[in-house]
Amino acid sequence: MDISPDLLQQLQNVKALILDMDGVLVDTEPLHMEAFRRYLMRYNLPHDDQYIFGFIGFSVPDNMRAVYKRFFHSTDEKKVAQAIKERDAIYLQLLRETPLKPLPGIPELIRFCQSRELPVALASSSDWEQIEVIFDNLKKTSSGSFDPRQIFKVVLSGEAVPQRKPHPEIYQRVVQMLNVKPEQALAIEDSPAGVQSAKNAGLICLALKSRFIAQEKLNEADLKLNSIFDALNLCKKALQ
């Protein structure tokens, strides 16, 4: 993987790693899509793959507003909020039923950071209840060998800040809590909103390519990754 001398120099000054959750720590995108599918089926609405995949890259509230506007000709925020609650209940059930594992390379990257005494944090737009269920699932599936509550020094949910990604506030808060400068923090994201959030907060940002999102939408990142192992190799090269 080609890396510019400037980016390598920036990585040499990294003092903390901050991960996104959905799509970086763990692959939850298929479960998000299945939750939407089951919600739409419940009301006999179109639920083919082409329509469902159109939700990717947008927040649950934005997607549900689009559903209500298209099929119910309504912008009633109370009804949208109830629909979000209903879809999220389906999603939580799927999270509880489906064994989850960290993305390949995540355990190795975390172990490397720990060996260099770099704190690892989580900055997620998901709600706290979803984070808790995913943490429980990862610990259970790994028989306790991968316990996010023991790994992350700081965990912030979307509810912890007034404005979620792409607003930079969640990253601003995390670096403040880690007591590092923004330019000393490395973020790994997989969505345009996440990349924009990290970059606007002044962080170095690596974007993990996704089968769900067009690569050009991640161009704001400092570098695009084929896998988490690419991030691990970059960190090893910069922090050897």
Coordinates of C-alpha atoms in Angstrom, one line a residue:
M1 CA 0.0 0.0 0.0
D2 CA 1.4 3.4 -1.1
I3 CA 1.6 6.0 1.7
S4 CA 2.8 9.6 1.3
P5 CA 5.7 10.8 3.4
D6 CA 3.5 13.4 4.9
L7 CA 0.9 10.9 6.1
L8 CA 3.6 8.6 7.5
Q9 CA 5.0 11.5 9.5
Q10 CA 1.6 12.3 10.8
L11 CA 1.1 8.7 11.9
Q12 CA 4.4 8.7 13.7
N13 CA 2.9 11.3 16.1
V14 CA -0.3 9.3 16.8
K15 CA -1.1 9.0 20.5
A16 CA -4.5 7.3 20.4
L17 CA -6.8 5.2 18.2
I18 CA -10.5 5.8 17.8
L19 CA -12.7 3.3 16.1
D20 CA -16.2 3.6 14.6
M21 CA -18.4 0.7 15.6
D22 CA -20.8 -0.3 12.8
G23 CA -18.7 -1.5 9.9
V24 CA -15.3 -1.1 11.6
L25 CA -15.4 -2.8 15.0
V26 CA -18.0 -5.3 13.8
D27 CA -20.0 -5.9 10.6
T28 CA -23.6 -4.9 11.5
E29 CA -24.6 -3.5 8.2
P30 CA -26.4 -6.8 7.1
L31 CA -28.4 -6.7 10.3
H32 CA -29.4 -3.1 9.9
M33 CA -30.6 -3.9 6.4
E34 CA -32.5 -7.0 7.6
A35 CA -34.2 -4.9 10.3
F36 CA -35.4 -2.5 7.7
R37 CA -36.5 -5.4 5.5
R38 CA -38.6 -6.9 8.3
Y39 CA -40.1 -3.6 9.2
L40 CA -41.1 -2.9 5.6
M41 CA -42.5 -6.5 5.2
R42 CA -44.7 -5.9 8.3
Y43 CA -46.5 -3.2 6.4
N44 CA -46.5 -4.8 3.0
L45 CA -44.1 -2.2 1.6
P46 CA -41.4 -2.8 -1.1
H47 CA -38.5 -4.6 0.5
D48 CA -36.3 -5.8 -2.4
D49 CA -32.5 -5.6 -2.2
Q50 CA -32.2 -2.6 -4.6
Y51 CA -34.5 -0.5 -2.4
I52 CA -33.0 -1.7 0.9
F53 CA -29.4 -1.0 -0.3
G54 CA -30.4 2.6 -1.0
F55 CA -30.6 3.1 2.7
I56 CA -26.9 2.5 3.2
G57 CA -24.8 5.6 4.1
F58 CA -27.8 7.4 5.6
S59 CA -29.0 7.5 9.2
V60 CA -31.9 5.4 10.4
P61 CA -34.0 8.6 11.1
D62 CA -33.3 9.9 7.6
N63 CA -34.2 6.6 6.0
M64 CA -37.4 6.3 8.0
R65 CA -38.4 9.9 7.1
A66 CA -37.9 8.9 3.4
V67 CA -40.1 5.8 3.9
Y68 CA -42.9 7.8 5.5
K69 CA -42.7 10.6 2.9
R70 CA -42.8 8.1 0.0
F71 CA -45.3 5.6 1.1
F72 CA -47.4 7.4 3.7
H73 CA -47.1 10.9 2.3
S74 CA -46.4 12.1 5.8
T75 CA -43.6 14.1 7.5
D76 CA -45.2 13.7 11.0
E77 CA -42.1 13.5 13.3
K78 CA -44.1 11.6 16.0
K79 CA -45.0 8.9 13.6
V80 CA -41.5 8.7 12.2
A81 CA -40.1 8.5 15.8
Q82 CA -42.5 5.6 16.5
A83 CA -41.4 3.8 13.3
I84 CA -37.8 4.3 14.3
K85 CA -38.5 2.7 17.7
E86 CA -40.2 -0.2 16.0
R87 CA -37.4 -0.8 13.5
D88 CA -34.8 -0.5 16.3
A89 CA -36.6 -3.1 18.4
I90 CA -36.3 -5.5 15.4
Y91 CA -32.6 -4.6 15.1
L92 CA -31.9 -5.2 18.8
Q93 CA -33.5 -8.6 18.6
L94 CA -31.3 -9.5 15.6
L95 CA -28.2 -8.3 17.5
R96 CA -29.1 -10.6 20.4
E97 CA -29.8 -13.6 18.2
T98 CA -26.8 -13.3 15.8
P99 CA -23.3 -14.3 17.0
L100 CA -20.9 -11.4 16.3
K101 CA -17.2 -11.2 15.9
P102 CA -14.8 -8.3 15.5
L103 CA -13.8 -7.6 12.0
P104 CA -10.7 -9.5 10.9
G105 CA -7.6 -7.5 12.0
I106 CA -9.3 -5.6 14.8
P107 CA -8.0 -7.8 17.7
E108 CA -4.5 -7.6 16.2
L109 CA -4.7 -3.9 15.8
I110 CA -5.9 -3.4 19.3
R111 CA -3.1 -5.7 20.7
F112 CA -0.6 -3.6 18.8
C113 CA -1.9 -0.4 20.2
Q114 CA -1.9 -1.9 23.7
S115 CA 1.7 -3.0 23.2
R116 CA 2.6 0.7 22.4
E117 CA 0.5 1.9 25.3
L118 CA -1.8 3.8 23.0
P119 CA -5.4 4.2 24.3
V120 CA -8.2 2.9 22.1
A121 CA -11.6 4.6 22.1
L122 CA -15.0 4.1 20.4
A123 CA -17.0 6.8 18.7
S124 CA -20.3 5.5 17.4
S125 CA -23.5 7.2 16.2
S126 CA -25.4 4.2 17.5
D127 CA -27.5 4.5 20.6
W128 CA -26.1 3.3 23.9
E129 CA -28.5 0.3 24.2
Q130 CA -27.2 -1.0 20.8
I131 CA -23.6 -0.5 21.9
E132 CA -24.2 -2.4 25.1
V133 CA -25.9 -5.3 23.2
I134 CA -23.0 -5.5 20.7
F135 CA -20.5 -5.4 23.6
D136 CA -22.3 -8.3 25.3
N137 CA -22.5 -10.3 22.1
L138 CA -18.8 -9.9 21.3
K139 CA -17.7 -10.9 24.7
K140 CA -20.1 -14.0 24.7
T141 CA -19.1 -15.1 21.2
S142 CA -15.4 -14.9 22.1
S143 CA -15.9 -16.7 25.4
G144 CA -14.6 -13.6 27.1
S145 CA -11.4 -13.3 25.1
F146 CA -12.6 -10.1 23.4
D147 CA -14.3 -7.9 25.9
P148 CA -14.9 -4.3 24.6
R149 CA -15.5 -2.9 28.1
Q150 CA -11.9 -3.9 29.0
I151 CA -10.5 -2.6 25.7
F152 CA -11.9 0.9 25.2
K153 CA -10.8 3.7 27.5
V154 CA -13.5 5.9 26.2
V155 CA -16.9 5.0 24.6
L156 CA -19.2 7.7 23.2
S157 CA -22.6 7.0 21.7
G158 CA -24.7 9.2 19.3
E159 CA -26.8 10.1 22.3
A160 CA -23.8 11.6 24.1
V161 CA -23.6 14.6 21.7
P162 CA -26.3 17.1 20.5
Q163 CA -25.4 16.5 16.9
R164 CA -24.3 13.1 15.4
K165 CA -21.9 12.4 12.6
P166 CA -21.1 14.1 10.2
H167 CA -20.9 16.8 12.8
P168 CA -17.4 16.7 14.4
E169 CA -18.5 17.0 18.0
I170 CA -18.3 13.3 18.9
Y171 CA -14.6 13.2 17.9
Q172 CA -13.9 16.6 19.6
R173 CA -15.3 15.1 22.8
V174 CA -13.4 11.8 22.5
V175 CA -10.0 13.5 22.0
Q176 CA -10.7 15.8 24.9
M177 CA -11.5 12.9 27.1
L178 CA -8.4 11.1 26.0
N179 CA -6.3 14.2 26.6
V180 CA -4.7 14.2 23.2
K181 CA -4.6 16.8 20.4
P182 CA -6.9 16.1 17.4
E183 CA -3.8 15.7 15.1
Q184 CA -2.5 13.0 17.5
A185 CA -5.6 10.8 17.1
L186 CA -6.1 8.2 14.4
A187 CA -9.7 7.5 13.4
I188 CA -10.9 4.5 11.4
E189 CA -14.3 5.0 9.7
D190 CA -16.2 3.3 6.9
S191 CA -18.9 5.9 6.0
P192 CA -18.8 9.4 4.4
A193 CA -20.5 10.9 7.4
G194 CA -17.9 9.3 9.8
V195 CA -15.0 10.4 7.6
Q196 CA -16.3 14.0 7.5
S197 CA -16.9 14.0 11.2
A198 CA -13.3 12.9 12.0
K199 CA -11.6 15.2 9.4
N200 CA -13.6 18.2 10.5
A201 CA -12.5 17.6 14.1
G202 CA -8.9 17.6 12.9
L203 CA -8.1 13.9 13.1
I204 CA -6.1 11.7 10.8
C205 CA -8.7 9.4 9.2
L206 CA -8.4 6.1 7.5
A207 CA -11.5 4.8 5.6
L208 CA -12.2 1.1 5.4
K209 CA -13.7 0.3 2.0
S210 CA -17.1 -1.3 2.1
R211 CA -19.1 -3.3 -0.4
F212 CA -22.0 -1.1 0.4
I213 CA -20.5 2.3 -0.2
A214 CA -18.9 3.7 -3.4
Q215 CA -15.2 4.3 -2.8
E216 CA -15.3 7.9 -4.2
K217 CA -17.6 8.8 -1.3
L218 CA -14.7 8.2 1.0
N219 CA -12.2 10.5 -0.8
E220 CA -12.1 13.0 2.1
A221 CA -10.2 10.4 4.2
D222 CA -6.4 10.5 4.3
L223 CA -6.2 7.0 3.0
K224 CA -8.5 4.2 2.0
L225 CA -8.0 0.7 3.4
N226 CA -8.8 -2.7 1.9
S227 CA -8.9 -4.3 5.3
I228 CA -8.1 -3.5 9.0
F229 CA -4.8 -5.4 8.4
D230 CA -3.8 -2.4 6.2
A231 CA -4.2 -0.1 9.2
L232 CA -2.2 -2.5 11.4
N233 CA 0.6 -2.6 8.9
L234 CA 0.6 1.2 8.6
C235 CA 0.7 1.6 12.4
K236 CA 3.6 -0.9 12.6
K237 CA 5.5 1.0 9.9
A238 CA 4.9 4.4 11.6
L239 CA 5.3 3.3 15.2
Q240 CA 8.0 0.7 15.0

